[in-house]
Short mmCIF file of C-alpha atoms in Angstrom, two decimals:
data_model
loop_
_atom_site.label_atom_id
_atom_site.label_comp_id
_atom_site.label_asym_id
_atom_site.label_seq_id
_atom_site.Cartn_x
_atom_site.Cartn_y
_atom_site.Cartn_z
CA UNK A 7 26.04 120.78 -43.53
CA UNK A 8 29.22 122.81 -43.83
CA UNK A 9 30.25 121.27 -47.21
CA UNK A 10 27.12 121.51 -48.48
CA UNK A 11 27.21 125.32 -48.53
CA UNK A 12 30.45 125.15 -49.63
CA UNK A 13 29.69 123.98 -52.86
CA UNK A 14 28.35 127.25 -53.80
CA UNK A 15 30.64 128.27 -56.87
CA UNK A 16 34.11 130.16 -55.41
CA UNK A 17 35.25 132.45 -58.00
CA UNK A 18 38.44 132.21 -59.21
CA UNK A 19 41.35 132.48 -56.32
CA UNK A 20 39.04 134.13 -53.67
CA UNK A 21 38.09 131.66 -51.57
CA UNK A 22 34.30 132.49 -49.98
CA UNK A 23 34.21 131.21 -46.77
CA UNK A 24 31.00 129.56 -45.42
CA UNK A 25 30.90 132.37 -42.73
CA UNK A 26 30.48 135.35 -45.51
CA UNK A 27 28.15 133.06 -47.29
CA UNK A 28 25.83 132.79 -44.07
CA UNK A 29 26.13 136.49 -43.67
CA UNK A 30 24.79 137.06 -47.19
CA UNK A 31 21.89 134.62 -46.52
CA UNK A 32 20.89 136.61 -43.63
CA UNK A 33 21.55 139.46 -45.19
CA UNK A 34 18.95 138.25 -47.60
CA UNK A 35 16.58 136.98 -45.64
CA UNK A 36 16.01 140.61 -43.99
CA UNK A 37 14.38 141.77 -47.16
CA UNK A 38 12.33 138.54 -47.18
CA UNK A 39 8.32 138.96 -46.45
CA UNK A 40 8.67 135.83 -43.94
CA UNK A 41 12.51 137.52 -42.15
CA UNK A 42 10.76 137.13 -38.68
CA UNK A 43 10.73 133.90 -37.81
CA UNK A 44 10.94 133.91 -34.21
CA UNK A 45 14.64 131.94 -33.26
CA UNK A 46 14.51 130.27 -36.15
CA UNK A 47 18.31 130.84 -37.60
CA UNK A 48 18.67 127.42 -38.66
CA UNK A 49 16.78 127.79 -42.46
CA UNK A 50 19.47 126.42 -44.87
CA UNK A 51 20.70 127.92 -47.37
CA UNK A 52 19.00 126.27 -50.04
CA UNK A 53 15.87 127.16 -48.54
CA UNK A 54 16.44 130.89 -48.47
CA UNK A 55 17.39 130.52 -51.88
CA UNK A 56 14.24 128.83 -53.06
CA UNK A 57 11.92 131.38 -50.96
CA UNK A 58 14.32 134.23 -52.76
CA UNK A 59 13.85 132.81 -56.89
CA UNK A 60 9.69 132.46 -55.22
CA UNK A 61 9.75 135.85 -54.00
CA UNK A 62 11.60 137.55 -57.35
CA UNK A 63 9.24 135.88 -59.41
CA UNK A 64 5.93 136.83 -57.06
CA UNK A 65 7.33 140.51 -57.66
CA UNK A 66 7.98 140.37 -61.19
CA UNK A 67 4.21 139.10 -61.79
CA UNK A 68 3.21 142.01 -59.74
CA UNK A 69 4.93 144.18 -61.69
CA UNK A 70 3.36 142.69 -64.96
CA UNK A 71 -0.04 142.65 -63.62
CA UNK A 72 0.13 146.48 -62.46
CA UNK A 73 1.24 147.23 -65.73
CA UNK A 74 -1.94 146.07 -67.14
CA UNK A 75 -4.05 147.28 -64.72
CA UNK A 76 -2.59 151.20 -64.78
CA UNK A 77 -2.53 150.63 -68.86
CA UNK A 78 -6.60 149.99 -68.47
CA UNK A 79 -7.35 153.38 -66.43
CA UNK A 80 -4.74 155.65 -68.27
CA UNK A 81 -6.79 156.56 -70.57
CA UNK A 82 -9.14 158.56 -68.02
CA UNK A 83 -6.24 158.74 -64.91
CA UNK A 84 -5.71 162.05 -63.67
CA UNK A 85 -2.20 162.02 -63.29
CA UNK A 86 -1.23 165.33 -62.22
CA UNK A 87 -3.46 164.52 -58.92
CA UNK A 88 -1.68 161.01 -58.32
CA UNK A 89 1.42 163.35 -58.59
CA UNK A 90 0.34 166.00 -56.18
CA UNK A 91 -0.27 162.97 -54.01
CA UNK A 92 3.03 161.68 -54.54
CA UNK A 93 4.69 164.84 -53.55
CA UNK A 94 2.23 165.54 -50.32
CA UNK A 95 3.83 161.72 -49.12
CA UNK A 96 6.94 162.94 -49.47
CA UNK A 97 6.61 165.94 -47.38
CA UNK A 98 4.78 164.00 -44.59
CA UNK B 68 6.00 153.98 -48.58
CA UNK B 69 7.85 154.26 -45.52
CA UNK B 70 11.30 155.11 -45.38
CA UNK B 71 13.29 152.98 -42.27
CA UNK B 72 15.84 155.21 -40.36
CA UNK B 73 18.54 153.76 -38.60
CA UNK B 74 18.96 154.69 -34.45
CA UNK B 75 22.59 153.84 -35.48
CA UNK B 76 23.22 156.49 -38.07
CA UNK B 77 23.29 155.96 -41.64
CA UNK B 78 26.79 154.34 -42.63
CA UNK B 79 25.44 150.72 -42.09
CA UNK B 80 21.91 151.43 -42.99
CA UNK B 81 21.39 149.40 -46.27
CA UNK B 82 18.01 151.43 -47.02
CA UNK B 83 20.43 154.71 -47.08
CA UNK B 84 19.89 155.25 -50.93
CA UNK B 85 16.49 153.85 -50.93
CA UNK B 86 15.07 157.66 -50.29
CA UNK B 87 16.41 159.33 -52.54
CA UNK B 88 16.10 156.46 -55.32
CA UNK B 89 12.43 156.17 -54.08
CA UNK B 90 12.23 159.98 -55.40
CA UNK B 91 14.24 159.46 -58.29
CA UNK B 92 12.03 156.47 -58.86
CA UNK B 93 8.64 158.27 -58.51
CA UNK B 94 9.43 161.04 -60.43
CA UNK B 95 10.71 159.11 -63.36
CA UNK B 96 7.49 156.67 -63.56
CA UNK B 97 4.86 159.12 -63.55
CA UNK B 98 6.97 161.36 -66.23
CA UNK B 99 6.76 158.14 -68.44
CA UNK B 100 2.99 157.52 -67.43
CA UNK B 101 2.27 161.18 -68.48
CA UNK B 102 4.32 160.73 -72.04
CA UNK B 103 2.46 157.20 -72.16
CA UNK B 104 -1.24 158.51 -71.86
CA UNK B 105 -0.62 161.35 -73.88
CA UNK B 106 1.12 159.22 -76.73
CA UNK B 107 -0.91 156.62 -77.16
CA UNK B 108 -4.51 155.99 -78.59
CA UNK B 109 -7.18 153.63 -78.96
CA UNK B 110 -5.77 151.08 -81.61
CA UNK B 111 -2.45 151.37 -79.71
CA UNK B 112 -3.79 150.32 -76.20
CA UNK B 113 -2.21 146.61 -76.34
CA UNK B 114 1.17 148.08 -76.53
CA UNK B 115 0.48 150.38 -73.78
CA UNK B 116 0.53 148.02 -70.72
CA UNK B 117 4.38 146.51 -72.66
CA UNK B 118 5.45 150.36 -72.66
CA UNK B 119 4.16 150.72 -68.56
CA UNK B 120 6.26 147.68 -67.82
CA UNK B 121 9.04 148.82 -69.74
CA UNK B 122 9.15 152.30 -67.61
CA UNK B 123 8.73 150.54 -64.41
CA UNK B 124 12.17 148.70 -65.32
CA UNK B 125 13.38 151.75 -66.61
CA UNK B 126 12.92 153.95 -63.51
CA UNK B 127 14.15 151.13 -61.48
CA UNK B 128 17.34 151.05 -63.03
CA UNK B 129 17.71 155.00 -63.10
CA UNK B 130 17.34 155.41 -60.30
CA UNK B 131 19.61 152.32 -58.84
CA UNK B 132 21.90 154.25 -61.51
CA UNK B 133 25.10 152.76 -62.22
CA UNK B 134 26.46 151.36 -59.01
CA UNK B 135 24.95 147.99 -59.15
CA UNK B 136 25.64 145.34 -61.10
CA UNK B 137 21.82 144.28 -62.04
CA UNK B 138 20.71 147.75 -62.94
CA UNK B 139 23.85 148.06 -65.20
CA UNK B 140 22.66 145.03 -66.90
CA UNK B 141 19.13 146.64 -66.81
CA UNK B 142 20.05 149.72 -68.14
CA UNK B 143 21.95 147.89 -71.20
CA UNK B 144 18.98 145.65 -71.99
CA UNK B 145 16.53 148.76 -72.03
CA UNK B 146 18.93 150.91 -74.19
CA UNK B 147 19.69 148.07 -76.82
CA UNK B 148 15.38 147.79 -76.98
CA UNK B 149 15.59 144.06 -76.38
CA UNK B 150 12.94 141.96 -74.88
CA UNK B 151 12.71 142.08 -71.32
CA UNK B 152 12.33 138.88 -70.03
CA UNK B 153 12.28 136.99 -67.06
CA UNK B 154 11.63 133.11 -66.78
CA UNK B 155 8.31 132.27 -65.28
CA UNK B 156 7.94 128.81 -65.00
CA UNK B 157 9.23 127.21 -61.45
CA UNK B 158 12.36 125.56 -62.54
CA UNK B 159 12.79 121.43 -62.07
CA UNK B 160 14.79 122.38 -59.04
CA UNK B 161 12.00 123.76 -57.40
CA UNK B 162 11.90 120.02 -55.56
CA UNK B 163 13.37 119.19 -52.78
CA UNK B 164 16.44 117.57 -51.81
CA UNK B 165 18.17 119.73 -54.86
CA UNK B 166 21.78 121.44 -53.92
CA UNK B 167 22.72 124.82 -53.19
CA UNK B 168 24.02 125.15 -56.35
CA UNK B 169 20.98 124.57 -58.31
CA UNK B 170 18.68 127.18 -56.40
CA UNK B 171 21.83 129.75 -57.40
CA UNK B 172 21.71 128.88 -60.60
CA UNK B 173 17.88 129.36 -60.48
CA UNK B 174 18.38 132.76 -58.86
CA UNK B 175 21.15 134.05 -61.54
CA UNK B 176 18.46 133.66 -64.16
CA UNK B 177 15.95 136.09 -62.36
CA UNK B 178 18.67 138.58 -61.14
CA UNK B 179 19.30 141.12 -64.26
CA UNK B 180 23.17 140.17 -64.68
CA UNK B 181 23.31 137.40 -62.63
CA UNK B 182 24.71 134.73 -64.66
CA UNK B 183 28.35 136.75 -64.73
CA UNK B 184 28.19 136.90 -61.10
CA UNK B 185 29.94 134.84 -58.11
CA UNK B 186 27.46 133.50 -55.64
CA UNK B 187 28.83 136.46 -52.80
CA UNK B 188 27.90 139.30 -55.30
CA UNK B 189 24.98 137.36 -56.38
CA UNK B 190 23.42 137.33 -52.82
CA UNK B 191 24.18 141.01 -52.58
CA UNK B 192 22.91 142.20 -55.66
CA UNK B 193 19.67 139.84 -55.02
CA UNK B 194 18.79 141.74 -52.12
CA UNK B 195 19.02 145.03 -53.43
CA UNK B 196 17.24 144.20 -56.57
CA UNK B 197 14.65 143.01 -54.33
CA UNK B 198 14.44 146.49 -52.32
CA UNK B 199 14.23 148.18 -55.34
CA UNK B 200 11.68 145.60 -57.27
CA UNK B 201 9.84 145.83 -53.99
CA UNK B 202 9.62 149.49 -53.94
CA UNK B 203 8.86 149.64 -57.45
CA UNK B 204 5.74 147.83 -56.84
CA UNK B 205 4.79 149.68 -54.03
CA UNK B 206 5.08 152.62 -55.99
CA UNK B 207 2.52 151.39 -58.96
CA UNK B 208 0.10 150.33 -56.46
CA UNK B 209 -0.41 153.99 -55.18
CA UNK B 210 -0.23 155.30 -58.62
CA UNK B 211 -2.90 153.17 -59.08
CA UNK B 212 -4.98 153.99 -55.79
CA UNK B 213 -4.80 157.49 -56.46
CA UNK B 214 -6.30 157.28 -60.03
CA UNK B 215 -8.53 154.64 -59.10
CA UNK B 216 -10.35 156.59 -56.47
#
């Protein structure tokens, strides 16, 4: 299991050691939708991986799809209202 | 959007600069979204939802600034006026059984900068991207709650 990881590209003389590399997965996984998963510290890396490109991609369609949606109702959006809004969160 | 706090102080706390980006981020959108309404028109509306995308990126990146490697690499793509583009499709990879090294590969393409990057800087500057893509989105949706109601 070990050398699997391990193939993960080292760069140049640094050598990455499967320990930092399991760090950075967790690491990872915390921002994750599914982090949670009770006792279960034994997803592989190439899982976590896989559920990260999934999860980048999910986001970047979300960010398409608001775009079109806010580009619909600009036209008659109040703005300065969503912006008083805005500012009302931030001293909540 | 809630902002986590850490019991622990701040040092370790890796959503530290997320408040103050989250501001920066904010304030930056819907000063775009205000130039966007009032500069566009009818004929121009298909345009409209490219230029929306386009300052979602761009507050992103501002307000990530210049300490991270992906919204360097953002901030050079928006300035030069290329495409931005992210691959869509799910890779070949996406079965299983494939090798670490494939799913990195994979994840360099979707990470802004990512294909000059080792796999430990890689990791790290996936999950900050992902904060700040996360909060990004977060922030449209309420945008668009507030002018939807």
């Amino acid at each position: 299991m070990s050398s699997r990881r391990s193939r993960l590209r080292q760069s140049g003389s640094t050598r990455i050691t499967d320990e930092q590399i399991n760090e950075l997965i967790s690491k990872l996984q915390s921002v994750l939708p599914e982090a949670r998963r009770g006792g279960n510290d034994r997803v592989s890396a190439a899982k976590v991986l896989q559920e990260t490109c999934s999860h980048i991609r999910r986001l970047h369609r979300e960010v398409d799809d608001l775009s079109e949606r806010l580009s619909e109702l600009l036209d008659s959006a109040d703005l300065n209202s969503a912006q008083a809004a805005f500012i009302r969160s931030l001293l909540m | 959007m809630e902002s986590k706090s850490s019991t622990t102080g701040n040092r370790d706390n890796p959503n530290r600069n997320l408040h103050g980006s989250k501001t920066m981020m904010a304030s930056h959108f819907l000063r775009a979204l205000f130039r966007i309404q009032q500069t566009s028109t009818s004929s121009s509306s298909a345009g409209r939802s490219r230029r929306i995308r386009r300052a979602a990126y761009a507050s992103m990146a501002y307000s990530a600034g210049t300490r991270r490697a992906w919204s360097r690499a953002l901030l050079r793509k928006l300035r030069s006026r290329a495409r931005l583009r992210f691959p869509r499709r799910l890779s070949r990879a996406a079965t299983p059984q494939r090798r670490d090294m494939d799913q990195a590969q994979v994840l360099r393409k979707l990470v802004p900068g990512g294909p000059s990057m080792d796999d430990c800087k890689l990791l790290e500057e996936t999950a900050d991207y992902i904060r700040f893509l996360t909060t990004q989105v977060r922030l449209m949706q309420t945008v668009m709650d507030s002018i939807s109601s």
